[in-house]
Short mmCIF file of C-alpha atoms in Angstrom, two decimals:
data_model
loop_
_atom_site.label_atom_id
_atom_site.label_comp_id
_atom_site.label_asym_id
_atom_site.label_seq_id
_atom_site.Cartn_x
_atom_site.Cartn_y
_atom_site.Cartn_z
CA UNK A 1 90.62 110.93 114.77
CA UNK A 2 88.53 108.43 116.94
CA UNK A 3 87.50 104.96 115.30
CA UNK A 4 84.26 103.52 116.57
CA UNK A 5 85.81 100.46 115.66
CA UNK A 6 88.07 100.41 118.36
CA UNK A 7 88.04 98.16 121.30
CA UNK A 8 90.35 98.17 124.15
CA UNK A 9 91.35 96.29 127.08
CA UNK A 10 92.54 97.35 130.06
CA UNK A 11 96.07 95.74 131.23
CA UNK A 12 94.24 93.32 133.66
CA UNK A 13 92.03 92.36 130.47
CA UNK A 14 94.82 92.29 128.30
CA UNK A 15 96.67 89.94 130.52
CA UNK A 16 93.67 87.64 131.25
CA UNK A 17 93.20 87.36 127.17
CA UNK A 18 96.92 85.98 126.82
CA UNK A 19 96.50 83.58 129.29
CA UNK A 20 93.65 81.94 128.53
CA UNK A 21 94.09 82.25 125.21
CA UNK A 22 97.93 81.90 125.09
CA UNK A 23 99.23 80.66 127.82
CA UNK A 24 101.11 83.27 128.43
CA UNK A 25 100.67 86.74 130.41
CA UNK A 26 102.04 90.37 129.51
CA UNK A 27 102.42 93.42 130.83
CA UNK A 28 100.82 96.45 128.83
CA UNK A 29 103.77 99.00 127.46
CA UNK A 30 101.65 100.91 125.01
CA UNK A 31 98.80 101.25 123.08
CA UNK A 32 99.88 101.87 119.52
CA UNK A 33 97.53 104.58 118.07
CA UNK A 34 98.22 104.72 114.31
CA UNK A 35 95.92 102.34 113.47
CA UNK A 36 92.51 103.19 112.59
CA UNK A 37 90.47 99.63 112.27
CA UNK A 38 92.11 97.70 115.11
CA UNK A 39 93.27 98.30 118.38
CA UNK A 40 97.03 97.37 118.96
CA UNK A 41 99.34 97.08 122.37
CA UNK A 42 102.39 96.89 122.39
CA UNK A 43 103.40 94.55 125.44
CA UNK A 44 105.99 92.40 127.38
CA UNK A 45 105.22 88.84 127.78
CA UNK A 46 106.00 87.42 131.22
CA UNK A 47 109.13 85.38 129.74
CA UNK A 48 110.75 89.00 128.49
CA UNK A 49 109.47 88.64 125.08
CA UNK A 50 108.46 92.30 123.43
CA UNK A 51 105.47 91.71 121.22
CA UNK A 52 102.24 93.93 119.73
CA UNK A 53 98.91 92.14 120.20
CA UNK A 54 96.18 93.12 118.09
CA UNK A 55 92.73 92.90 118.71
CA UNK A 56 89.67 92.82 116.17
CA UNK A 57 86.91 95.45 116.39
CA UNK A 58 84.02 93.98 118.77
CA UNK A 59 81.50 91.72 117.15
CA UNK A 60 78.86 94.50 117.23
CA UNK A 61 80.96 97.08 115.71
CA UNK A 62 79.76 98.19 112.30
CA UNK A 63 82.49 96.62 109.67
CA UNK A 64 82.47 97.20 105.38
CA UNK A 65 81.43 93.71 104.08
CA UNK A 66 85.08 93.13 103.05
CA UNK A 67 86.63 93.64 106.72
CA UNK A 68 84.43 90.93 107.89
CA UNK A 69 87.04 88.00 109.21
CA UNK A 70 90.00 89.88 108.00
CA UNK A 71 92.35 89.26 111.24
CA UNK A 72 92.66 85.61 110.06
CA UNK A 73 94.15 86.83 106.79
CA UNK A 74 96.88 88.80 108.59
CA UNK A 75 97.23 85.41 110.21
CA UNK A 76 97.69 84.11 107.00
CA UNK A 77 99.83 86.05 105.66
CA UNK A 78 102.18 85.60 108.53
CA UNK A 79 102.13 82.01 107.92
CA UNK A 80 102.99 81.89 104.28
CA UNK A 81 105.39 84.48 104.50
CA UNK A 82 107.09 82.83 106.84
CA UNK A 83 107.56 79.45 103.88
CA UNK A 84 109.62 81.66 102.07
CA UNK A 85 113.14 81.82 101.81
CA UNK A 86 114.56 83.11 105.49
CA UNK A 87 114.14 87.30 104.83
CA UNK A 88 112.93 87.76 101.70
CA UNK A 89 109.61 89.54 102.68
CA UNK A 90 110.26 91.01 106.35
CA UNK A 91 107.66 91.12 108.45
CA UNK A 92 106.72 90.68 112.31
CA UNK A 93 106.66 86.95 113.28
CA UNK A 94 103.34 85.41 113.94
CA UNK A 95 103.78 84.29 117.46
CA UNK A 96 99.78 83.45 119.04
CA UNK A 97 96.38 83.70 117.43
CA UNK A 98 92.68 83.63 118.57
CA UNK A 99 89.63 84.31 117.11
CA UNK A 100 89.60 88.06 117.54
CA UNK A 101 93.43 88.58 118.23
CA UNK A 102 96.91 88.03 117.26
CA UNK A 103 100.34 88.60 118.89
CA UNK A 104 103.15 89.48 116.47
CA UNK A 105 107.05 90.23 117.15
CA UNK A 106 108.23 93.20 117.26
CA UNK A 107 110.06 95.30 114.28
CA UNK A 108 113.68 96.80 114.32
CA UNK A 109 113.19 100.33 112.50
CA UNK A 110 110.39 103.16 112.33
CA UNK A 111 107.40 103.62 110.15
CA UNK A 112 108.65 105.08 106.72
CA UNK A 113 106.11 108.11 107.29
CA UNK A 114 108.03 108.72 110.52
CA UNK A 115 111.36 108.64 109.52
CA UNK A 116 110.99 109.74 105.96
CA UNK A 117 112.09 113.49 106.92
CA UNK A 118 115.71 112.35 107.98
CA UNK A 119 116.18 110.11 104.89
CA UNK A 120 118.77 111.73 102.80
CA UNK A 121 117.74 111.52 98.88
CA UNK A 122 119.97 109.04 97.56
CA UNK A 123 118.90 106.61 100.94
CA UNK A 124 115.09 107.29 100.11
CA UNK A 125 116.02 105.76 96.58
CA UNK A 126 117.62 102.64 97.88
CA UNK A 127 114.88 101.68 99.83
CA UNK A 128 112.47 102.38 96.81
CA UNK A 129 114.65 100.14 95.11
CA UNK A 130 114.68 97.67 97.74
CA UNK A 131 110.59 98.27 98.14
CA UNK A 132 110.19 97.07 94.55
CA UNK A 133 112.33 93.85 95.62
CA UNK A 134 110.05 92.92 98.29
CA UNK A 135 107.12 93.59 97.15
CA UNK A 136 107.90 90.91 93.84
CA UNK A 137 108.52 88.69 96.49
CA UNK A 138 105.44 88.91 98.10
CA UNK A 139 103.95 88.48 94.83
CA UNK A 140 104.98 84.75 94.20
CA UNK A 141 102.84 83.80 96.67
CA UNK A 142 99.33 82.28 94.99
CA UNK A 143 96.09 81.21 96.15
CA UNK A 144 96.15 77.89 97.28
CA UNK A 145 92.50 77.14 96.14
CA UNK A 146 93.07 78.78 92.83
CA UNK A 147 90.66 81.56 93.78
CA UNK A 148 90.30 85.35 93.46
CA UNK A 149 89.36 88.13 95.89
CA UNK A 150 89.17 87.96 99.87
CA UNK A 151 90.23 84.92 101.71
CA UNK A 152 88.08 85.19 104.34
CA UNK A 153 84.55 82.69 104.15
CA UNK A 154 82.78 85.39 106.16
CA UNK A 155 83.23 88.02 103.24
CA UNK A 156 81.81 85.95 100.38
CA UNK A 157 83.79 87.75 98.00
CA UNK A 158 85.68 85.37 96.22
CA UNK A 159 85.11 84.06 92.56
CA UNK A 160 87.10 81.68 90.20
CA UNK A 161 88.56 84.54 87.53
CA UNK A 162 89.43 88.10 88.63
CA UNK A 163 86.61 89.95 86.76
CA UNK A 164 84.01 88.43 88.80
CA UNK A 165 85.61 89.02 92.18
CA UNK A 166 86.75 92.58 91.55
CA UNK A 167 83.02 93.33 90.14
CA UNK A 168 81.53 91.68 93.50
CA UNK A 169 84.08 93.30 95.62
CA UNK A 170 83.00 96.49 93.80
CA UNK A 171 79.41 95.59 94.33
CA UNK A 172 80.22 95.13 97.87
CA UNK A 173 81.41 98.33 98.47
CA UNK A 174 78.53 100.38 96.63
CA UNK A 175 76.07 98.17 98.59
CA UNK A 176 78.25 99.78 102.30
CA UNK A 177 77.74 102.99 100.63
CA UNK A 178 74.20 102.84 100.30
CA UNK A 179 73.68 101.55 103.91
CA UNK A 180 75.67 104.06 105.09
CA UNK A 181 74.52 107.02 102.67
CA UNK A 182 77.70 107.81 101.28
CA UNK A 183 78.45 110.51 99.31
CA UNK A 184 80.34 109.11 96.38
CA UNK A 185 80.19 111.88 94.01
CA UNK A 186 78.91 110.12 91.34
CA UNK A 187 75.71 107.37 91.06
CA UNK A 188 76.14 104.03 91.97
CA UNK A 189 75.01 103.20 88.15
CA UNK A 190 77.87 105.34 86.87
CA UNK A 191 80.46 103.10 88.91
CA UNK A 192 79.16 99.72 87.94
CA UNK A 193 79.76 100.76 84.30
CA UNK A 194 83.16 102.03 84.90
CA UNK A 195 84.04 98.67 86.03
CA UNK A 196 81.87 96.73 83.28
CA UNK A 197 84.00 98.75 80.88
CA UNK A 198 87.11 97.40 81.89
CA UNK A 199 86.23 93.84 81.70
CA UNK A 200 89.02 92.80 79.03
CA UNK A 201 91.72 94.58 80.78
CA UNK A 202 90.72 92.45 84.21
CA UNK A 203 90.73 89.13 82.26
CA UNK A 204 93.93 89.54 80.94
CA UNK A 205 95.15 88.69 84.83
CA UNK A 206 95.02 84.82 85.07
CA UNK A 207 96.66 83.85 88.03
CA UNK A 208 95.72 84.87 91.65
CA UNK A 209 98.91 86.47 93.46
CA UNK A 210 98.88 87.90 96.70
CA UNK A 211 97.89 91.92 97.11
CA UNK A 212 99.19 93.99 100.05
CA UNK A 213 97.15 96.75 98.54
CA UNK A 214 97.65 99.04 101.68
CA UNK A 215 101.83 99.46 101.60
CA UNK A 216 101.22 102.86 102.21
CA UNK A 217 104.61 104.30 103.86
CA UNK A 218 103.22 103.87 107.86
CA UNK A 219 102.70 100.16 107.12
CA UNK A 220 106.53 99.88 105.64
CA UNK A 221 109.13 100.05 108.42
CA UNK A 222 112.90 100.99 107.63
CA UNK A 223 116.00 101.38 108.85
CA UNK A 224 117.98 104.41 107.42
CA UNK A 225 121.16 104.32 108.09
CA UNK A 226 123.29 106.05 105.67
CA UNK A 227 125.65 102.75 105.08
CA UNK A 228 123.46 99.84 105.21
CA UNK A 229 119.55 100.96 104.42
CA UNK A 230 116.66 98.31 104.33
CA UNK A 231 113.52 97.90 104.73
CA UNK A 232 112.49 95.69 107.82
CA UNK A 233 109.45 94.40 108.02
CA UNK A 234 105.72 94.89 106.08
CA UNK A 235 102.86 95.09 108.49
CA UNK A 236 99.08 95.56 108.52
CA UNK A 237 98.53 92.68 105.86
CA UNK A 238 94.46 92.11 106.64
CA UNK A 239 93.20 93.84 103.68
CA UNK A 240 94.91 91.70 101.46
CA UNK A 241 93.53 89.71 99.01
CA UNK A 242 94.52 87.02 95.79
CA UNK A 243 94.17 89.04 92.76
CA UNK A 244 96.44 91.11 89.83
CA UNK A 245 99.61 92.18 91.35
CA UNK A 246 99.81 95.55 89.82
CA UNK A 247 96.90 97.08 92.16
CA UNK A 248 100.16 97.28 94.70
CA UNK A 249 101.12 100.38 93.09
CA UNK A 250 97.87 101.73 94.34
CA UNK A 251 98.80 101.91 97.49
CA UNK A 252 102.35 102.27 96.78
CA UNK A 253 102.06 105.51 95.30
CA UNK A 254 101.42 106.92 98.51
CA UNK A 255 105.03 106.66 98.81
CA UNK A 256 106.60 107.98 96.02
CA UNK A 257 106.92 107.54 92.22
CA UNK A 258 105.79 103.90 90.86
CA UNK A 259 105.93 104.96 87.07
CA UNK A 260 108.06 102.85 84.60
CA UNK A 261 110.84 104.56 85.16
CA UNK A 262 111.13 104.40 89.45
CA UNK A 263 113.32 103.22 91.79
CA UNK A 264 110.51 100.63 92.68
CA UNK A 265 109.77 99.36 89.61
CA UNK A 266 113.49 99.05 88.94
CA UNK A 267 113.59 97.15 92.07
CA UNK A 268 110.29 95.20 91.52
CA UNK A 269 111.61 94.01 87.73
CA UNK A 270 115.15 93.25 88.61
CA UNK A 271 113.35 90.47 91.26
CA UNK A 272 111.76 88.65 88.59
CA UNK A 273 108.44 91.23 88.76
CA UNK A 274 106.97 91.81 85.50
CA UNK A 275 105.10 95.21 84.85
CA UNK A 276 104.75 96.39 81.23
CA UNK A 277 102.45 99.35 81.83
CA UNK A 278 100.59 98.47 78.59
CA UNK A 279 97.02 100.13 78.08
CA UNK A 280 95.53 97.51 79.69
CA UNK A 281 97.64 97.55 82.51
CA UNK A 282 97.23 101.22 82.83
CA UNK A 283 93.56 100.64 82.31
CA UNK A 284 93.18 97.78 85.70
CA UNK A 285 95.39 100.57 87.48
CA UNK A 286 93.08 103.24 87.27
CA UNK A 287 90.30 100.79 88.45
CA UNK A 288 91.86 100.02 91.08
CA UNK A 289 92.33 103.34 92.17
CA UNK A 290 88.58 103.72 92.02
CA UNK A 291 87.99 100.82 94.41
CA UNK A 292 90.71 102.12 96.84
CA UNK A 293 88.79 105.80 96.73
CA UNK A 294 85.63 103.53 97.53
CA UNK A 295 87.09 102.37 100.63
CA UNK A 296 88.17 105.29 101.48
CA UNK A 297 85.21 107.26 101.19
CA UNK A 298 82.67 104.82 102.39
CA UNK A 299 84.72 103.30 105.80
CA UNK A 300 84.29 106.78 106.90
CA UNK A 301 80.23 105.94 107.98
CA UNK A 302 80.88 102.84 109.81
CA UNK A 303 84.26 104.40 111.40
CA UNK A 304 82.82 108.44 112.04
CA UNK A 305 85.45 110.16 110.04
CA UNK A 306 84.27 113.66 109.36
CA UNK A 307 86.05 116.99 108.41
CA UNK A 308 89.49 116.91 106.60
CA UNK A 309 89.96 113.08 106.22
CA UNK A 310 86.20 112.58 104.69
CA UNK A 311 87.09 115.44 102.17
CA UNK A 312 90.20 114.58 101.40
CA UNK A 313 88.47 110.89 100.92
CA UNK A 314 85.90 112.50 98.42
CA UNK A 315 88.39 114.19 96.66
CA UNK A 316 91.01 111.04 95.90
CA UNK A 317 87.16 109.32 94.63
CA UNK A 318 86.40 111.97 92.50
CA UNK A 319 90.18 112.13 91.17
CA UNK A 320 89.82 108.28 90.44
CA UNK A 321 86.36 108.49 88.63
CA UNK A 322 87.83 111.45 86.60
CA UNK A 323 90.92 109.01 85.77
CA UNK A 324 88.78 106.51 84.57
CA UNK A 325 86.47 108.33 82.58
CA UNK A 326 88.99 109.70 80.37
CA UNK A 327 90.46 106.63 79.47
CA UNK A 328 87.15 106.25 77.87
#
């Protein structure tokens, strides 16, 4: 599947970017092709250094309000992850940064997706385990300003308590959809008061913590060996935002089982993680599910996704939707 969003250099480019950028020239390797938003090389900087560069869609590509500036909040996130304690959230060290790129280190291990066929059962639930560790970890980060939603200025999507900044990053999202006739399934109306009804389970979350929200397995890396399994870095951290913690298990899920009872959330609670998977909780969960099926199904107009994917997209949407409306 082809991303209009894409744009690539060739190695000549590529090189020319470091160094004026930088200060530093690479070789090209590899481009990296699981990604679907930006473009990513992996490369060899002229002092030896392996690294993977990223580089932000062009400034005329068509972007969801949300994605606007989001390759400064990967930036971010490098930066504060890297104030924590020496290892307690892996990820790829933040090496250089420009306006429209960054260069990151790069990651011992595979993509969980990737190597999830030769993980033996009882190694698959050690790294859940170990998943759920992390992942609290990343949580104790908070927003330095105190606010709620996207960090990035360009977005505007940002408010002072979580009910306002999910219902404007909602709003956002239905307001894509209608620029880019989407086919959500289900009026715009009928959303808006899906979310309105789930105003007292949002304000129950009063501090803004740090959301992933896309720790799908290919954005996990691992290393499985039988005798010594962990998990070795998190990547892909632009979509994040400051918000309620739980809406990790959104994306989570992709992976496996994040119930009460998991590996994860055995793994999440015994590092200081609190989940109690009350009504309200379960309530928040299945709106954030909605907004995640939003995504999904409106990035397909800007991006061109068609066939399989946009079904598949539709489908999750209308599974969330149905979710919701039975809590009712």
């Amino acid at each position: 599947m082809q991303s209009l969003t894409k744009r690539r250099l060739s190695a000549t480019e590529l090189d020319t970017l470091l160094r004026e950028s930088a200060g530093v020239g690479c070789r090209l390797e590899e481009e990296l092709t699981d990604g679907w938003f930006n473009t990513a090389y992996r490369v060899r900087f002229d002092d030896g250094r392996p690294a993977v560069v990223k580089l932000a869609p062009p400034a005329e590509a068509p972007v969801l309000r949300y994605e606007h500036g989001i390759m400064a909040t990967e930036a971010m996130v490098y930066r504060r992850l890297a104030d924590l304690a020496e290892g307690a959230v892996p990820a790829p060290e933040l090496l250089y940064q420009g306006d429209d790129f960054l260069a990151v280190s790069v990651l011992e291990g595979a993509p969980w997706d990737k190597a999830a066929e030769q993980l033996p059962p009882a190694t698959a639930s050690a790294l859940r385990h170990e998943l759920g560790v992390v992942t609290a970890r990343l949580h104790t980060l908070t927003s330095e300003d105190g606010r709620y939603g996207y960090p990035a200025p360009g977005a505007e999507l940002s408010a002072a308590d979580w009910r306002t900044a999910f219902t404007a990053m909602v709003e956002a999202l239905l307001e894509d959809a209608a620029r880019w006739d989407s086919d959500l399934g289900v009026p715009a109306a009928g959303i808006r008061a899906l979310v309105a009804e789930g105003g007292q389970a949002l304000d129950q979350v009063t501090e803004p913590r740090l959301v992933h929200f896309d720790l799908w397995p290919g954005n996990i890396f691992v290393d499985g060996r039988a005798d010594a399994p962990r998990i070795t870095g998190l990547i892909d951290h632009e979509r994040a935002f400051w918000g309620d913690p739980a809406a990790e298990l959104v994306s989570l899920g992709f992976g496996g089982d994040v119930g009460p009872d998991s590996d994860l959330v055995a793994g999440y609670r015994a590092a200081g993680g609190r989940l109690d998977f009350s009504p309200a909780l379960r309530h928040r969960l299945a709106l954030y599910g909605l907004y995640l099926g939003l995504i999904l199904v409106v990035e397909c107009g800007p991006r061109g996704y068609v066939g399989d994917h946009a079904r598949w997209s539709r489908d999750f949407l209308g599974e969330q939707v149905a979710a919701l409306r039975a809590l009712g």
